[in-house]
């Protein structure tokens, strides 16, 4: 059973992409589950098929990928409230993922199992284009992040992150944020001091 607040938040997020059939809304609710995850819990493992699609109600998560040259665990993506959590490859292709996903703080999540997602998709034709819109949205965000890593200064990336996520510095591990922003030198403090 999921809370009314969580379900409403989930629906509002979906409706930013596409209006939803009330029958789909009703059916979605029966297939969604709500769970709490402590900080540092591994939600999705490397080299496994991901059996569920997560949605963040509160808290945050990060994608961790091993750098092929250094062998270091790098934060390659972050998710926050209102985000769908999946890797590529992963949930949609059911190919083993090259990365893992873990919570960065205590989080409340909704999830749907792949079997139920497939049932919904076969029953409601509108779900496929909705899924594609959501995936396109995250693809655009990933491209923008890659361009920022290539073309922006550390200070610009730091400033943009703080504007978008003003509370993150107070609650999240600074090493994870620095890794996500591609900052390799003396940490984040030097960038906050330039304000």
XYZ file of N, CA and C in Angstrom:
585
model
N 0.847 -1.191 0.000
C 0.000 0.000 0.000
C 0.886 1.247 0.000
N 0.509 2.236 -0.766
C 1.293 3.466 -0.806
C 0.462 4.622 -0.263
N 1.139 5.614 0.260
C 0.452 6.754 0.865
C -0.176 7.633 -0.213
N -1.202 8.351 0.177
C -1.877 9.271 -0.750
C -0.910 10.354 -1.225
N -0.121 10.885 -0.303
C 0.848 11.931 -0.655
C 1.820 11.432 -1.721
N 2.369 10.234 -1.519
C 3.344 9.688 -2.462
C 2.706 9.463 -3.834
N 1.501 8.936 -3.840
C 0.844 8.660 -5.118
C 0.530 9.948 -5.864
N 0.054 10.964 -5.159
C -0.248 12.251 -5.803
C 1.020 12.881 -6.382
N 2.108 12.807 -5.651
C 3.382 13.346 -6.125
C 3.822 12.610 -7.399
N 3.682 11.299 -7.394
C 4.017 10.474 -8.550
C 3.172 10.868 -9.768
N 1.860 11.008 -9.573
C 0.974 11.378 -10.682
C 1.287 12.768 -11.213
N 1.547 13.728 -10.328
C 1.883 15.087 -10.779
C 3.133 15.067 -11.651
N 4.095 14.236 -11.282
C 5.319 14.138 -12.079
C 5.022 13.552 -13.458
N 4.244 12.474 -13.507
C 3.901 11.867 -14.804
C 3.121 12.834 -15.683
N 2.232 13.598 -15.073
C 1.386 14.501 -15.854
C 2.154 15.669 -16.450
N 3.390 15.890 -16.004
C 4.247 16.884 -16.663
C 4.654 16.404 -18.052
N 4.630 15.102 -18.253
C 5.007 14.522 -19.542
C 3.793 14.260 -20.432
N 2.655 13.895 -19.810
C 1.492 13.495 -20.599
C 0.277 13.364 -19.687
N -0.889 13.766 -20.193
C -2.132 13.552 -19.441
C -2.388 12.050 -19.333
N -2.930 11.641 -18.201
C -3.114 10.212 -17.937
C -4.592 9.834 -17.903
N -4.876 8.670 -18.430
C -6.209 8.071 -18.366
C -6.501 7.719 -16.900
N -7.673 8.110 -16.366
C -8.002 7.764 -14.975
C -7.944 6.258 -14.693
N -8.249 5.433 -15.707
C -8.155 3.983 -15.517
C -6.708 3.551 -15.310
N -5.788 4.184 -16.038
C -4.371 3.884 -15.854
C -3.931 4.311 -14.456
N -4.365 5.478 -14.024
C -4.034 5.943 -12.668
C -4.436 4.913 -11.620
N -5.656 4.434 -11.757
C -6.188 3.470 -10.789
C -5.380 2.177 -10.802
N -5.058 1.704 -12.000
C -4.305 0.455 -12.135
C -2.860 0.630 -11.646
N -2.274 1.791 -11.928
C -0.911 2.059 -11.461
C -0.819 1.901 -9.945
N -1.806 2.460 -9.273
C -1.766 2.439 -7.810
C -1.713 1.011 -7.265
N -2.387 0.092 -7.937
C -2.400 -1.290 -7.440
C -1.058 -1.996 -7.645
N -0.228 -1.478 -8.560
C 1.064 -2.122 -8.852
C 2.257 -1.408 -8.233
N 2.033 -0.256 -7.627
C 3.131 0.483 -6.999
C 3.317 0.050 -5.550
N 4.559 0.058 -5.119
C 4.908 -0.257 -3.731
C 5.719 0.907 -3.176
N 5.603 1.137 -1.886
C 6.360 2.199 -1.216
C 7.313 1.556 -0.225
N 8.538 2.081 -0.186
C 9.530 1.527 0.725
C 10.440 2.636 1.242
N 11.036 2.384 2.392
C 12.035 3.299 2.948
C 13.398 2.644 2.830
N 14.396 3.426 2.442
C 15.762 2.915 2.296
C 16.699 3.763 3.143
N 17.544 3.138 3.944
C 18.512 3.910 4.724
C 19.635 4.435 3.828
N 20.369 5.376 4.333
C 21.524 5.931 3.618
C 22.508 4.813 3.267
N 22.993 4.820 2.024
C 24.003 3.860 1.599
C 23.475 2.510 1.154
N 22.157 2.330 1.152
C 21.611 1.043 0.725
C 21.752 0.891 -0.794
N 22.202 -0.271 -1.221
C 22.316 -0.535 -2.658
C 20.931 -0.922 -3.171
N 20.414 -0.104 -4.067
C 19.086 -0.317 -4.636
C 19.167 -1.239 -5.849
N 20.180 -1.040 -6.672
C 20.379 -1.799 -7.903
C 21.849 -2.178 -7.987
N 22.136 -3.431 -8.263
C 23.513 -3.925 -8.263
C 24.121 -3.954 -9.661
N 25.451 -3.869 -9.689
C 26.203 -3.979 -10.940
C 26.102 -5.397 -11.488
N 26.124 -5.502 -12.809
C 26.143 -6.782 -13.526
C 24.926 -7.658 -13.224
N 23.808 -7.020 -12.906
C 22.566 -7.762 -12.695
C 21.450 -7.111 -13.509
N 20.426 -7.870 -13.775
C 19.230 -7.301 -14.381
C 18.454 -6.587 -13.280
N 17.972 -5.412 -13.582
C 17.260 -4.638 -12.573
C 15.767 -4.951 -12.647
N 15.231 -5.588 -11.600
C 13.845 -6.075 -11.644
C 12.788 -5.024 -11.329
N 13.215 -3.817 -10.892
C 12.238 -2.795 -10.513
C 12.660 -1.429 -11.049
N 11.655 -0.572 -11.223
C 11.858 0.827 -11.580
C 11.471 1.653 -10.366
N 12.411 2.481 -9.881
C 12.170 3.293 -8.688
C 11.776 4.717 -9.063
N 11.076 5.347 -8.129
C 10.728 6.764 -8.205
C 10.986 7.349 -6.822
N 11.675 8.471 -6.751
C 12.040 9.042 -5.451
C 10.961 10.012 -4.958
N 10.437 9.724 -3.786
C 9.498 10.616 -3.099
C 10.286 11.617 -2.249
N 11.221 11.120 -1.465
C 12.117 11.996 -0.690
C 13.466 11.309 -0.591
N 14.500 12.127 -0.386
C 15.850 11.588 -0.316
C 16.565 11.724 -1.649
N 17.569 10.880 -1.870
C 18.367 10.967 -3.093
C 19.136 9.669 -3.299
N 19.621 9.504 -4.523
C 20.396 8.312 -4.872
C 21.475 8.708 -5.865
N 22.459 7.833 -6.018
C 23.524 8.091 -6.983
C 23.840 6.834 -7.774
N 24.238 7.048 -9.020
C 24.744 5.966 -9.857
C 26.255 5.919 -9.657
N 26.778 4.731 -9.429
C 28.211 4.546 -9.207
C 28.754 3.649 -10.317
N 29.741 4.166 -11.037
C 30.362 3.433 -12.129
C 31.856 3.374 -11.881
N 32.458 2.225 -12.135
C 33.910 2.082 -11.973
C 34.606 2.673 -13.187
N 35.513 3.618 -12.938
C 36.257 4.258 -14.021
C 37.170 3.223 -14.680
N 37.113 3.083 -16.011
C 37.876 2.015 -16.665
C 39.395 2.162 -16.559
N 39.897 3.399 -16.437
C 41.347 3.589 -16.331
C 41.851 3.558 -14.891
N 41.135 4.243 -14.008
C 41.633 4.386 -12.634
C 41.131 3.294 -11.699
N 40.006 2.684 -12.041
C 39.398 1.700 -11.137
C 38.655 2.336 -9.979
N 38.563 3.669 -9.969
C 37.852 4.370 -8.889
C 36.344 4.312 -9.102
N 35.614 4.260 -7.998
C 34.150 4.327 -8.054
C 33.761 5.796 -8.197
N 33.133 6.137 -9.327
C 32.752 7.517 -9.615
C 31.242 7.678 -9.570
N 30.791 8.834 -9.112
C 29.371 9.166 -9.129
C 29.048 9.719 -10.510
N 28.362 8.933 -11.316
C 28.088 9.337 -12.695
C 26.698 9.938 -12.888
N 25.824 9.800 -11.896
C 24.522 10.473 -11.965
C 23.953 10.568 -10.561
N 23.035 11.527 -10.371
C 22.327 11.695 -9.105
C 20.842 11.863 -9.386
N 20.040 11.314 -8.487
C 18.588 11.453 -8.583
C 18.060 12.065 -7.287
N 16.987 12.852 -7.431
C 16.389 13.564 -6.307
C 14.861 13.385 -6.353
N 14.115 13.946 -5.378
C 12.659 13.775 -5.387
C 12.041 14.160 -6.731
N 11.145 13.282 -7.210
C 10.509 13.505 -8.502
C 11.232 12.842 -9.653
N 12.308 12.116 -9.374
C 13.090 11.444 -10.421
C 12.792 9.952 -10.467
N 12.809 9.427 -11.688
C 12.774 7.981 -11.907
C 14.204 7.472 -11.893
N 14.429 6.375 -11.205
C 15.780 5.852 -11.021
C 15.940 4.578 -11.858
N 16.791 4.680 -12.864
C 17.125 3.503 -13.673
C 18.474 3.751 -14.338
N 19.134 2.678 -14.729
C 20.404 2.791 -15.429
C 20.221 2.350 -16.875
N 21.227 2.651 -17.665
C 21.188 2.250 -19.065
C 22.496 1.569 -19.396
N 22.514 0.280 -19.746
C 21.360 -0.611 -19.784
C 20.855 -0.919 -18.376
N 19.673 -1.461 -18.314
C 19.097 -1.763 -17.010
C 17.658 -2.208 -17.123
N 16.776 -1.486 -16.453
C 15.378 -1.905 -16.312
C 14.686 -2.145 -17.649
N 14.785 -1.184 -18.574
C 13.984 -1.272 -19.794
C 14.468 -2.371 -20.740
N 15.769 -2.527 -20.881
C 16.299 -3.559 -21.785
C 16.475 -4.901 -21.093
N 16.473 -4.885 -19.769
C 16.737 -6.085 -18.965
C 18.102 -6.698 -19.291
N 19.039 -5.825 -19.675
C 20.438 -6.214 -19.837
C 21.154 -5.912 -18.533
N 22.203 -6.670 -18.197
C 22.937 -6.387 -16.960
C 23.498 -4.966 -16.958
N 23.380 -4.317 -15.837
C 23.838 -2.936 -15.711
C 25.344 -2.870 -15.475
N 25.972 -1.831 -16.018
C 27.401 -1.611 -15.808
C 27.653 -0.782 -14.553
N 26.603 -0.372 -13.869
C 26.767 0.468 -12.682
C 25.805 0.016 -11.593
N 26.015 0.553 -10.405
C 25.098 0.268 -9.298
C 24.435 1.576 -8.883
N 23.360 1.443 -8.139
C 22.653 2.609 -7.619
C 22.510 2.428 -6.115
N 22.825 3.495 -5.377
C 22.692 3.454 -3.917
C 22.112 4.767 -3.414
N 21.421 4.687 -2.292
C 20.853 5.893 -1.699
C 21.974 6.737 -1.082
N 21.822 8.057 -1.153
C 22.795 8.967 -0.551
C 22.329 9.466 0.810
N 21.080 9.238 1.112
C 20.509 9.626 2.401
C 19.266 8.774 2.600
N 18.710 8.811 3.786
C 17.466 8.068 4.017
C 16.428 8.535 3.003
N 15.780 7.592 2.339
C 14.901 7.932 1.215
C 13.595 7.156 1.281
N 12.549 7.768 0.740
C 11.278 7.090 0.536
C 11.107 6.926 -0.965
N 10.841 5.699 -1.379
C 10.797 5.354 -2.794
C 9.493 4.638 -3.133
N 9.027 4.866 -4.350
C 8.004 4.015 -4.939
C 8.705 3.118 -5.938
N 8.147 1.936 -6.178
C 8.710 1.098 -7.226
C 7.630 0.231 -7.849
N 7.896 -0.150 -9.098
C 7.053 -1.089 -9.815
C 7.950 -2.207 -10.320
N 7.472 -3.427 -10.224
C 8.235 -4.575 -10.705
C 8.083 -4.690 -12.221
N 9.115 -5.219 -12.869
C 9.137 -5.306 -14.336
C 7.933 -6.074 -14.870
N 7.588 -7.157 -14.240
C 6.448 -7.963 -14.688
C 5.164 -7.127 -14.715
N 4.946 -6.332 -13.671
C 3.741 -5.505 -13.601
C 3.814 -4.328 -14.568
N 5.019 -3.776 -14.745
C 5.201 -2.702 -15.718
C 4.827 -3.202 -17.115
N 5.293 -4.396 -17.474
C 4.991 -4.968 -18.789
C 3.494 -5.222 -18.958
N 2.836 -5.669 -17.900
C 1.386 -5.880 -17.958
C 0.661 -4.555 -18.226
N 1.076 -3.514 -17.502
C 0.463 -2.201 -17.684
C 0.687 -1.692 -19.103
N 1.885 -1.880 -19.617
C 2.214 -1.403 -20.951
C 1.386 -2.121 -22.021
N 1.128 -3.418 -21.824
C 0.323 -4.152 -22.804
C -1.163 -3.781 -22.702
N -1.594 -3.389 -21.511
C -3.001 -3.049 -21.308
C -3.318 -1.601 -21.682
N -2.347 -0.708 -21.499
C -2.568 0.720 -21.750
C -1.543 1.208 -22.775
N -2.000 1.373 -24.010
C -1.114 1.799 -25.094
C -0.433 3.134 -24.847
N -1.068 3.992 -24.043
C -0.487 5.315 -23.777
C 0.780 5.248 -22.921
N 1.008 4.108 -22.274
C 2.169 4.004 -21.392
C 3.476 3.989 -22.174
N 3.489 3.394 -23.359
C 4.731 3.338 -24.141
C 5.226 4.736 -24.532
N 4.375 5.602 -25.148
C 4.876 6.948 -25.461
C 5.234 7.756 -24.208
N 4.513 7.536 -23.115
C 4.858 8.211 -21.861
C 6.248 7.784 -21.400
N 6.511 6.490 -21.447
C 7.824 5.974 -21.064
C 8.916 6.581 -21.935
N 8.661 6.680 -23.231
C 9.653 7.255 -24.143
C 9.900 8.726 -23.830
N 8.857 9.462 -23.460
C 9.037 10.871 -23.094
C 9.893 11.017 -21.832
N 9.639 10.155 -20.865
C 10.437 10.180 -19.636
C 11.894 9.847 -19.952
N 12.110 8.805 -20.738
C 13.477 8.402 -21.087
C 14.172 9.486 -21.903
N 13.451 10.136 -22.827
C 14.027 11.243 -23.604
C 14.446 12.385 -22.693
N 13.616 12.666 -21.709
C 13.925 13.732 -20.752
C 15.255 13.461 -20.049
N 15.434 12.242 -19.545
C 16.680 11.919 -18.846
C 17.866 11.849 -19.801
N 17.618 11.443 -21.033
C 18.698 11.432 -22.025
C 19.196 12.855 -22.273
N 18.265 13.810 -22.362
C 18.657 15.210 -22.544
C 19.436 15.739 -21.331
N 19.006 15.358 -20.133
C 19.732 15.766 -18.932
C 21.150 15.196 -18.915
N 21.288 13.930 -19.316
C 22.619 13.303 -19.370
C 23.510 14.006 -20.379
N 22.961 14.367 -21.540
C 23.747 15.079 -22.545
C 24.180 16.448 -22.029
N 23.260 17.146 -21.376
C 23.601 18.473 -20.835
C 24.706 18.356 -19.794
N 24.651 17.303 -18.972
C 25.695 17.096 -17.961
C 27.038 16.800 -18.631
N 27.022 15.984 -19.677
C 28.267 15.673 -20.398
C 28.853 16.932 -21.022
N 28.003 17.786 -21.604
C 28.492 19.039 -22.172
C 29.068 19.939 -21.088
N 28.422 19.991 -19.927
C 28.918 20.812 -18.826
C 30.280 20.319 -18.351
N 30.448 18.999 -18.255
C 31.745 18.446 -17.839
C 32.832 18.812 -18.838
N 32.469 18.864 -20.114
C 33.458 19.143 -21.158
C 33.751 20.628 -21.319
N 32.749 21.486 -21.106
C 32.891 22.887 -21.491
C 32.842 23.896 -20.351
N 32.374 23.512 -19.164
C 32.238 24.460 -18.054
C 33.413 24.331 -17.095
N 33.669 25.401 -16.374
C 34.708 25.349 -15.347
C 34.163 24.650 -14.112
N 35.067 24.246 -13.231
C 34.634 23.647 -11.960
C 33.708 24.593 -11.211
N 34.060 25.880 -11.193
C 33.253 26.859 -10.480
C 31.854 26.962 -11.078
N 31.761 26.961 -12.401
C 30.452 27.050 -13.054
C 29.598 25.823 -12.743
N 30.200 24.648 -12.772
C 29.440 23.435 -12.463
C 28.993 23.432 -11.006
N 29.882 23.852 -10.121
C 29.540 23.936 -8.694
C 28.377 24.911 -8.486
N 28.478 26.102 -9.073
C 27.433 27.125 -8.900
C 26.086 26.639 -9.424
N 26.099 25.997 -10.578
C 24.853 25.499 -11.154
C 24.235 24.420 -10.263
N 25.067 23.527 -9.739
C 24.565 22.473 -8.857
C 23.932 23.077 -7.605
N 24.593 24.047 -6.993
C 24.080 24.667 -5.768
C 22.773 25.412 -6.045
N 22.677 26.047 -7.212
C 21.415 26.715 -7.568
C 20.278 25.704 -7.690
N 20.554 24.565 -8.291
C 19.513 23.557 -8.494
C 19.196 22.783 -7.218
N 20.221 22.523 -6.416
C 20.078 21.683 -5.222
C 20.672 22.390 -4.006
N 20.071 23.478 -3.543
C 20.682 24.288 -2.484
C 20.896 23.561 -1.158
N 20.107 22.529 -0.874
C 20.250 21.822 0.404
C 21.240 20.661 0.335
N 21.681 20.314 -0.858
C 22.500 19.109 -1.034
C 23.829 19.179 -0.285
N 24.464 20.340 -0.260
C 25.769 20.445 0.404
C 25.677 20.173 1.895
N 24.516 20.454 2.474
C 24.344 20.242 3.913
C 24.032 18.794 4.261
N 23.549 18.011 3.291
C 23.074 16.666 3.614
C 23.831 15.536 2.930
N 24.525 15.830 1.827
C 25.150 14.765 1.040
C 26.668 14.760 1.195
N 27.251 13.609 0.937
C 28.699 13.444 0.988
C 29.347 14.320 -0.093
N 30.253 15.197 0.322
C 30.870 16.120 -0.624
C 31.731 15.401 -1.662
N 32.293 14.261 -1.308
C 33.083 13.499 -2.287
C 32.203 13.002 -3.424
N 30.979 12.603 -3.106
C 30.053 12.152 -4.149
C 29.672 13.306 -5.066
N 29.409 14.466 -4.478
C 29.063 15.645 -5.279
C 30.243 16.043 -6.157
N 31.453 16.079 -5.583
C 32.643 16.454 -6.348
C 32.864 15.494 -7.512
N 32.681 14.207 -7.271
C 32.834 13.218 -8.336
C 31.823 13.464 -9.451
N 30.581 13.712 -9.090
C 29.538 13.981 -10.080
C 29.856 15.226 -10.901
N 30.428 16.228 -10.255
C 30.738 17.489 -10.932
C 32.085 17.470 -11.651
N 32.811 16.369 -11.522
C 34.112 16.278 -12.186
C 35.176 17.143 -11.536
N 35.027 17.379 -10.238
C 35.998 18.201 -9.498
C 36.988 17.280 -8.815
N 38.248 17.377 -9.197
C 39.262 16.448 -8.706
C 40.235 17.082 -7.708
N 40.321 18.393 -7.687
C 41.289 19.029 -6.781
C 40.697 19.208 -5.403
N 41.123 20.047 -4.607
C 40.957 20.144 -3.165
C 39.532 20.200 -2.631
N 38.617 19.524 -3.233
C 37.273 19.458 -2.689
C 36.405 20.643 -3.051
N 35.242 20.729 -2.405
C 34.248 21.737 -2.754
C 34.392 23.040 -1.993
N 35.068 23.028 -0.859
C 35.129 24.221 -0.017
C 35.677 25.429 -0.755
N 36.697 25.235 -1.566
C 37.305 26.370 -2.261
C 36.323 27.054 -3.192
N 35.318 26.321 -3.721
C 34.348 26.897 -4.631
C 33.276 27.655 -3.885
N 32.908 27.172 -2.705
C 31.913 27.898 -1.910
C 32.508 29.177 -1.339
N 33.807 29.208 -1.107
C 34.451 30.387 -0.548
C 34.590 31.515 -1.555
N 34.383 31.225 -2.835
C 34.506 32.269 -3.849
C 33.252 33.104 -3.965
N 32.232 32.772 -3.209
C 30.972 33.527 -3.255
C 31.092 34.836 -2.517
